[in-house]
Tab-separated table of C-alpha atoms in Angstrom:
chain	number	residue	atom	x	y	z
A	16	UNK	CA	125.652	111.693	139.237
A	17	UNK	CA	123.003	112.687	141.183
A	18	UNK	CA	121.795	114.080	144.780
A	19	UNK	CA	119.103	111.419	145.383
A	20	UNK	CA	121.619	108.664	145.878
A	21	UNK	CA	125.127	109.936	146.644
A	22	UNK	CA	124.919	107.407	146.990
A	23	UNK	CA	122.690	106.027	149.928
A	24	UNK	CA	119.176	107.467	150.436
A	25	UNK	CA	119.784	107.720	153.986
A	26	UNK	CA	122.261	110.781	153.275
A	27	UNK	CA	119.429	113.072	152.353
A	28	UNK	CA	117.246	111.921	155.243
A	29	UNK	CA	116.309	114.262	157.895
A	30	UNK	CA	118.192	113.409	161.314
A	31	UNK	CA	114.513	112.952	162.737
A	32	UNK	CA	111.605	111.188	161.934
A	33	UNK	CA	110.558	113.074	158.991
A	34	UNK	CA	108.353	110.658	156.899
A	35	UNK	CA	105.077	108.930	157.730
A	36	UNK	CA	106.014	106.148	159.912
A	37	UNK	CA	104.225	102.814	159.717
A	38	UNK	CA	101.485	102.839	162.015
A	39	UNK	CA	101.824	100.423	165.135
A	40	UNK	CA	99.594	97.838	165.368
A	41	UNK	CA	99.917	98.012	169.316
A	42	UNK	CA	97.948	100.592	171.572
A	43	UNK	CA	99.688	103.432	173.093
A	44	UNK	CA	99.255	103.981	176.835
A	45	UNK	CA	97.138	106.948	176.136
A	46	UNK	CA	94.558	104.707	174.036
A	47	UNK	CA	94.206	102.686	177.040
A	48	UNK	CA	93.280	105.366	179.482
A	49	UNK	CA	97.069	105.688	181.152
A	50	UNK	CA	97.668	108.019	182.791
A	51	UNK	CA	94.218	108.591	184.404
A	52	UNK	CA	92.512	111.610	182.789
A	53	UNK	CA	91.477	114.677	185.301
A	54	UNK	CA	87.750	114.083	185.053
A	55	UNK	CA	85.065	115.140	187.196
A	56	UNK	CA	83.102	112.962	189.329
A	57	UNK	CA	79.853	113.703	187.138
A	58	UNK	CA	81.620	112.730	183.971
A	59	UNK	CA	83.206	109.203	185.814
A	60	UNK	CA	79.934	108.194	186.739
A	61	UNK	CA	78.073	108.735	183.645
A	62	UNK	CA	81.206	106.940	181.862
A	63	UNK	CA	80.501	103.965	184.333
A	64	UNK	CA	76.722	104.094	183.720
A	65	UNK	CA	77.493	103.878	180.051
A	66	UNK	CA	79.799	100.951	180.625
A	67	UNK	CA	77.173	99.003	182.562
A	68	UNK	CA	74.343	99.759	179.872
A	69	UNK	CA	73.371	96.084	178.188
A	70	UNK	CA	72.844	95.745	174.483
A	71	UNK	CA	70.811	92.949	173.233
A	72	UNK	CA	72.163	91.025	170.482
A	73	UNK	CA	71.108	87.775	168.485
A	74	UNK	CA	74.096	85.655	169.824
A	75	UNK	CA	73.412	82.961	167.064
A	76	UNK	CA	73.747	85.381	164.354
A	77	UNK	CA	76.806	86.927	165.825
A	78	UNK	CA	78.469	83.609	166.195
A	79	UNK	CA	77.691	82.813	162.657
A	80	UNK	CA	79.107	86.019	161.482
A	81	UNK	CA	82.548	85.474	163.432
A	82	UNK	CA	82.770	82.171	162.309
A	83	UNK	CA	82.550	83.097	158.778
A	84	UNK	CA	84.827	85.755	159.230
A	85	UNK	CA	87.410	83.508	160.843
A	86	UNK	CA	86.963	81.005	157.991
A	87	UNK	CA	87.796	83.875	155.492
A	88	UNK	CA	91.224	84.430	156.754
A	89	UNK	CA	94.220	82.763	156.741
A	90	UNK	CA	95.450	80.853	159.920
A	91	UNK	CA	98.413	83.554	160.297
A	92	UNK	CA	97.367	86.941	159.837
A	93	UNK	CA	100.260	88.636	157.549
A	94	UNK	CA	99.196	92.053	159.403
A	95	UNK	CA	100.846	90.769	162.390
A	96	UNK	CA	103.992	89.871	161.010
A	97	UNK	CA	106.989	91.986	161.944
A	98	UNK	CA	108.441	93.963	158.821
A	99	UNK	CA	111.921	93.748	158.221
A	100	UNK	CA	113.897	97.238	158.047
A	101	UNK	CA	117.171	95.571	156.423
A	102	UNK	CA	115.593	93.699	153.354
A	103	UNK	CA	117.448	94.859	150.419
A	104	UNK	CA	118.687	93.111	147.176
A	105	UNK	CA	122.346	92.343	146.954
A	106	UNK	CA	124.892	90.888	144.572
A	107	UNK	CA	123.432	88.696	141.529
A	108	UNK	CA	119.988	89.704	142.907
A	109	UNK	CA	120.728	93.423	142.114
A	110	UNK	CA	122.306	92.527	138.474
A	111	UNK	CA	119.069	90.416	137.838
A	112	UNK	CA	116.831	93.427	138.918
A	113	UNK	CA	118.680	95.763	136.596
A	114	UNK	CA	117.557	93.661	133.664
A	115	UNK	CA	114.183	92.851	134.624
A	116	UNK	CA	112.987	95.791	136.504
A	117	UNK	CA	112.188	99.201	134.864
A	118	UNK	CA	110.599	101.543	137.462
A	119	UNK	CA	110.348	104.518	134.934
A	120	UNK	CA	108.182	106.675	137.258
A	121	UNK	CA	110.816	106.839	139.665
A	122	UNK	CA	113.136	109.938	138.873
A	123	UNK	CA	116.288	108.477	140.398
A	124	UNK	CA	116.125	105.840	137.958
A	125	UNK	CA	115.342	107.971	135.079
A	126	UNK	CA	118.306	110.273	136.220
A	127	UNK	CA	120.627	106.792	136.437
A	128	UNK	CA	119.481	105.925	132.536
A	129	UNK	CA	120.329	109.683	131.615
A	130	UNK	CA	123.719	109.544	133.270
A	131	UNK	CA	124.367	106.254	131.212
A	132	UNK	CA	123.699	107.746	128.134
A	133	UNK	CA	125.736	110.605	128.587
A	134	UNK	CA	128.865	108.379	129.656
A	135	UNK	CA	128.379	106.600	126.503
A	136	UNK	CA	128.265	109.458	124.340
A	137	UNK	CA	131.626	110.765	125.741
A	138	UNK	CA	133.135	107.210	125.138
A	139	UNK	CA	131.902	107.341	121.549
A	140	UNK	CA	133.423	110.992	121.778
A	141	UNK	CA	136.801	109.621	122.488
A	142	UNK	CA	136.422	106.581	119.756
A	143	UNK	CA	135.796	108.997	117.172
A	144	UNK	CA	138.654	111.424	118.133
A	145	UNK	CA	141.153	108.613	118.900
A	146	UNK	CA	140.740	106.092	116.596
A	147	UNK	CA	141.647	107.980	113.132
A	148	UNK	CA	144.532	109.613	114.574
A	149	UNK	CA	145.948	106.147	115.500
A	150	UNK	CA	145.097	104.977	112.187
A	151	UNK	CA	144.365	107.820	109.446
A	152	UNK	CA	143.036	104.980	106.966
A	153	UNK	CA	140.148	104.788	109.803
A	154	UNK	CA	138.701	108.283	108.806
A	155	UNK	CA	135.197	108.134	107.807
A	156	UNK	CA	132.790	110.652	106.551
A	157	UNK	CA	131.081	112.713	109.021
A	158	UNK	CA	133.786	112.221	111.817
A	159	UNK	CA	133.846	115.924	112.796
A	160	UNK	CA	129.989	115.851	112.998
A	161	UNK	CA	130.272	112.764	115.014
A	162	UNK	CA	132.703	114.164	117.375
A	163	UNK	CA	130.775	117.511	117.887
A	164	UNK	CA	127.418	115.777	118.247
A	165	UNK	CA	128.454	113.402	120.788
A	166	UNK	CA	130.215	116.169	122.985
A	167	UNK	CA	127.477	118.180	122.773
A	168	UNK	CA	124.793	115.553	123.788
A	169	UNK	CA	126.921	114.032	126.450
A	170	UNK	CA	127.289	117.392	128.372
A	171	UNK	CA	123.573	117.990	127.775
A	172	UNK	CA	122.584	114.783	129.052
A	173	UNK	CA	125.096	115.060	132.008
A	174	UNK	CA	123.643	118.284	132.914
A	175	UNK	CA	119.921	116.838	132.742
A	176	UNK	CA	121.086	114.001	134.795
A	177	UNK	CA	122.299	116.425	137.525
A	178	UNK	CA	118.705	118.353	137.633
A	179	UNK	CA	117.004	115.245	137.483
A	180	UNK	CA	119.322	114.108	140.592
A	181	UNK	CA	117.872	117.210	142.315
A	182	UNK	CA	114.332	116.381	141.451
A	183	UNK	CA	114.730	112.987	142.675
A	184	UNK	CA	116.301	114.169	146.103
A	185	UNK	CA	113.388	116.077	146.600
A	186	UNK	CA	110.943	113.146	146.378
A	187	UNK	CA	112.889	110.670	148.142
A	188	UNK	CA	110.986	110.125	151.181
A	189	UNK	CA	107.483	111.596	149.942
A	190	UNK	CA	105.807	108.174	148.776
A	191	UNK	CA	103.126	106.508	151.103
A	192	UNK	CA	104.280	103.622	153.036
A	193	UNK	CA	102.338	100.465	153.096
A	194	UNK	CA	102.756	99.268	156.765
A	195	UNK	CA	102.029	95.962	155.921
A	196	UNK	CA	104.424	95.624	153.172
A	197	UNK	CA	107.177	98.360	153.749
A	198	UNK	CA	109.811	98.544	156.366
A	199	UNK	CA	109.858	101.806	158.297
A	200	UNK	CA	112.986	102.716	156.562
A	201	UNK	CA	111.827	101.620	153.124
A	202	UNK	CA	112.880	103.283	149.893
A	203	UNK	CA	109.605	104.824	148.950
A	204	UNK	CA	109.785	107.741	146.577
A	205	UNK	CA	107.218	109.977	145.206
A	206	UNK	CA	106.606	108.700	141.759
A	207	UNK	CA	106.360	110.840	138.883
A	208	UNK	CA	103.000	111.956	138.391
A	209	UNK	CA	101.316	110.763	141.819
A	210	UNK	CA	99.990	113.009	144.145
A	211	UNK	CA	102.854	113.122	146.181
A	212	UNK	CA	105.428	114.419	143.659
A	213	UNK	CA	106.749	117.908	144.321
A	214	UNK	CA	109.049	119.878	141.645
A	215	UNK	CA	110.731	122.023	144.609
A	216	UNK	CA	110.959	121.715	148.080
A	217	UNK	CA	109.638	124.336	150.529
A	218	UNK	CA	112.122	126.809	152.193
A	219	UNK	CA	111.908	125.157	155.601
A	220	UNK	CA	112.894	121.831	153.747
A	221	UNK	CA	115.793	123.214	151.933
A	222	UNK	CA	117.161	125.002	154.837
A	223	UNK	CA	116.715	122.302	157.401
A	224	UNK	CA	117.233	118.799	155.299
A	225	UNK	CA	118.673	119.412	151.960
A	226	UNK	CA	121.367	122.510	152.042
A	227	UNK	CA	122.851	121.191	155.112
A	228	UNK	CA	123.729	118.042	153.213
A	229	UNK	CA	126.971	117.135	151.511
A	230	UNK	CA	125.381	114.657	149.136
A	231	UNK	CA	122.803	117.590	148.105
A	232	UNK	CA	125.455	119.963	147.646
A	233	UNK	CA	127.637	117.636	145.637
A	234	UNK	CA	124.359	117.108	143.410
A	235	UNK	CA	124.362	120.845	142.942
A	236	UNK	CA	127.952	120.959	141.946
A	237	UNK	CA	127.284	117.985	139.470
A	238	UNK	CA	124.471	119.946	137.737
A	239	UNK	CA	126.675	123.056	137.355
A	240	UNK	CA	129.482	121.262	135.991
A	241	UNK	CA	127.508	119.328	133.365
A	242	UNK	CA	126.247	122.825	132.358
A	243	UNK	CA	129.701	123.973	132.079
A	244	UNK	CA	130.496	121.097	129.402
A	245	UNK	CA	127.298	121.965	127.502
A	246	UNK	CA	128.333	125.607	127.348
A	247	UNK	CA	131.759	124.377	126.013
A	248	UNK	CA	130.349	122.077	123.668
A	249	UNK	CA	127.516	124.623	122.199
A	250	UNK	CA	130.303	127.242	121.809
A	251	UNK	CA	132.604	124.857	119.762
A	252	UNK	CA	129.788	124.107	117.050
A	253	UNK	CA	130.681	125.668	114.078
A	254	UNK	CA	129.153	128.938	113.461
A	255	UNK	CA	127.934	129.336	116.834
A	256	UNK	CA	130.353	131.670	117.986
A	257	UNK	CA	133.524	133.405	116.165
A	258	UNK	CA	136.359	131.406	117.578
A	259	UNK	CA	138.966	132.737	115.361
A	260	UNK	CA	140.306	135.476	118.239
A	261	UNK	CA	142.456	133.176	120.490
A	262	UNK	CA	140.876	134.457	123.645
A	263	UNK	CA	137.324	133.539	122.626
A	264	UNK	CA	138.440	129.859	122.306
A	265	UNK	CA	139.643	130.138	125.806
A	266	UNK	CA	136.784	132.114	127.392
A	267	UNK	CA	134.145	129.969	125.945
A	268	UNK	CA	135.352	126.430	125.257
A	269	UNK	CA	138.519	125.733	127.232
A	270	UNK	CA	137.571	127.635	130.721
A	271	UNK	CA	134.209	125.845	130.603
A	272	UNK	CA	136.034	122.809	130.512
A	273	UNK	CA	138.428	123.698	133.116
A	274	UNK	CA	135.346	124.671	135.173
A	275	UNK	CA	133.283	121.687	135.052
A	276	UNK	CA	136.388	119.149	135.126
A	277	UNK	CA	137.324	121.287	138.701
A	278	UNK	CA	133.970	120.901	139.734
A	279	UNK	CA	133.252	117.353	138.986
A	280	UNK	CA	136.294	116.719	140.965
A	281	UNK	CA	135.203	118.109	143.986
A	282	UNK	CA	131.934	116.459	143.650
A	283	UNK	CA	133.671	113.136	143.255
A	284	UNK	CA	135.766	113.591	146.667
A	285	UNK	CA	132.447	114.471	148.599
A	286	UNK	CA	130.892	111.195	147.030
A	287	UNK	CA	133.964	109.208	148.566
A	288	UNK	CA	133.978	111.035	151.414
A	289	UNK	CA	130.344	110.427	152.118
A	290	UNK	CA	131.076	106.844	151.456
A	291	UNK	CA	133.371	106.366	154.215
A	292	UNK	CA	132.782	105.680	157.880
A	293	UNK	CA	135.998	107.292	158.546
A	294	UNK	CA	137.597	109.966	155.810
A	295	UNK	CA	141.114	108.337	156.004
A	296	UNK	CA	139.826	104.689	155.526
A	297	UNK	CA	138.513	103.922	152.259
A	298	UNK	CA	135.831	101.078	151.612
A	299	UNK	CA	137.390	99.909	148.644
A	300	UNK	CA	134.891	96.802	147.920
A	301	UNK	CA	131.738	99.223	148.694
A	302	UNK	CA	129.651	99.691	145.498
A	303	UNK	CA	129.296	103.207	146.738
A	304	UNK	CA	133.030	103.961	147.095
A	305	UNK	CA	133.565	102.578	143.965
A	306	UNK	CA	131.147	104.818	142.707
A	307	UNK	CA	132.726	107.854	143.931
A	308	UNK	CA	136.282	106.637	142.578
A	309	UNK	CA	135.010	106.168	138.924
A	310	UNK	CA	133.382	109.556	138.747
A	311	UNK	CA	136.545	111.040	140.189
A	312	UNK	CA	138.363	109.210	137.383
A	313	UNK	CA	136.105	110.579	134.942
A	314	UNK	CA	136.108	114.298	136.569
A	315	UNK	CA	140.083	114.022	136.562
A	316	UNK	CA	140.332	113.133	132.811
A	317	UNK	CA	137.815	115.956	131.835
A	318	UNK	CA	139.707	118.281	134.091
A	319	UNK	CA	143.084	117.195	132.237
A	320	UNK	CA	141.404	117.891	128.715
A	321	UNK	CA	141.012	121.492	129.961
A	322	UNK	CA	144.491	121.527	131.134
A	323	UNK	CA	146.012	119.947	128.017
A	324	UNK	CA	143.841	122.117	125.612
A	325	UNK	CA	145.153	125.186	127.440
A	326	UNK	CA	148.604	124.473	127.353
A	327	UNK	CA	149.013	122.287	124.105
A	328	UNK	CA	146.063	122.588	121.601
A	329	UNK	CA	148.035	120.411	119.062
A	330	UNK	CA	148.186	116.988	121.353
A	331	UNK	CA	145.255	115.910	119.645
A	332	UNK	CA	145.889	112.235	120.574
A	333	UNK	CA	146.447	113.206	124.333
A	334	UNK	CA	143.133	115.075	124.414
A	335	UNK	CA	141.010	112.348	122.507
A	336	UNK	CA	142.776	109.957	124.924
A	337	UNK	CA	141.685	111.745	128.130
A	338	UNK	CA	137.952	112.244	126.609
A	339	UNK	CA	137.641	108.470	126.176
A	340	UNK	CA	139.093	107.690	129.683
A	341	UNK	CA	136.949	110.189	131.090
A	342	UNK	CA	133.725	108.730	129.288
A	343	UNK	CA	134.648	105.299	130.345
A	344	UNK	CA	135.073	106.443	134.276
A	345	UNK	CA	131.477	108.048	134.059
A	346	UNK	CA	130.228	105.031	132.229
A	347	UNK	CA	131.374	102.744	134.798
A	348	UNK	CA	130.117	105.165	137.786
A	349	UNK	CA	126.726	105.310	136.127
A	350	UNK	CA	126.384	101.511	135.788
A	351	UNK	CA	127.443	101.162	139.615
A	352	UNK	CA	124.851	103.841	140.081
A	353	UNK	CA	122.272	101.671	138.540
A	354	UNK	CA	123.221	98.486	140.570
A	355	UNK	CA	123.256	100.543	143.788
A	356	UNK	CA	119.673	101.855	143.218
A	357	UNK	CA	118.521	98.401	142.505
A	358	UNK	CA	119.191	97.967	146.206
A	359	UNK	CA	115.782	99.201	146.980
A	360	UNK	CA	113.811	97.489	144.300
A	361	UNK	CA	111.765	95.220	146.091
A	362	UNK	CA	112.604	91.963	147.794
A	363	UNK	CA	110.105	90.391	150.095
A	364	UNK	CA	109.925	92.653	153.101
A	365	UNK	CA	108.313	90.343	155.657
A	366	UNK	CA	110.335	88.664	158.284
A	367	UNK	CA	109.007	84.959	157.450
A	368	UNK	CA	109.773	81.272	157.766
A	369	UNK	CA	109.272	78.338	155.381
A	370	UNK	CA	106.082	77.195	156.938
A	371	UNK	CA	104.264	80.605	156.297
A	372	UNK	CA	106.313	81.533	153.180
A	373	UNK	CA	103.361	80.687	150.899
A	374	UNK	CA	100.999	82.745	153.004
A	375	UNK	CA	102.510	85.907	152.277
A	376	UNK	CA	101.566	87.988	149.544
A	377	UNK	CA	104.600	89.169	147.218
A	378	UNK	CA	105.455	92.900	147.220
A	379	UNK	CA	104.439	94.538	143.607
A	380	UNK	CA	106.764	96.871	142.196
A	381	UNK	CA	104.969	100.225	142.295
């Protein structure tokens, strides 16, 4: 549920070379004097004299220094190995990374964790609401407090996740690439607290990179949808507002539910559209497509909550079941999003062969 990865980082990259690229190890034409510069005859003569100047050196000392430097280096220099632009985790490797790598300074990963927490809260809300209705003997003390707390906390976490996703989007390609370790298109965000980190993009970047991006717009929609649910949840807390008047409940509780659910649906449709090569051909087995689908399931369920609440407030079982379905949908989307972001957490970025694998240093995680 965030804009940094809906659901691929490339969605938010500028159409041109907008980041610091790896430095090529090969000389450019200009560095070797082509095309010839337009210099005067005097300048060319002075240059020729300079190149003929003889500098005396101690050959024995020079040879010894060269031999020592050569002995200190491996037979094959990792600096000249080609860097793969397609190295990425997949399958069980990503699942293993989910359980072993915790990039807590990457705002994208943090936003995903907050999103997961929000999904868990809405699942608990549905369970607390539904089970006592199906079996009254399962009622427990503090049930109403638990329902209200999980709903309020879930909405607040969704809004926070949307905001964090926008911050992550602003920092997607601001990290410094290491040409020895990173592919030119590597996922290298600015880390929280680093010099490259920014809290807001400048106007030029907003106008040329972010606002034209459908993924970024979807992230904005998700943030406002989460904020709408937060308004609805806070308004429903006993004592915050006087909801005895029928219109007050519709304005401050039901309407934000309808608005938030509707905006979530639009954002989910955009995510599905962005994950497809052609808008009319679904990519069912693609993780990004599945992420958008489960977001849409959660959003549709929450929208249905607002509709049912508006039309039939006494349908408590249906409302609780829809909350549980929505929470499960968003939780599934959050887990898939976690799986997706692990694609960018590092495998060995070098193109290597078995004979030289031991010579190549492993890439550290930030």
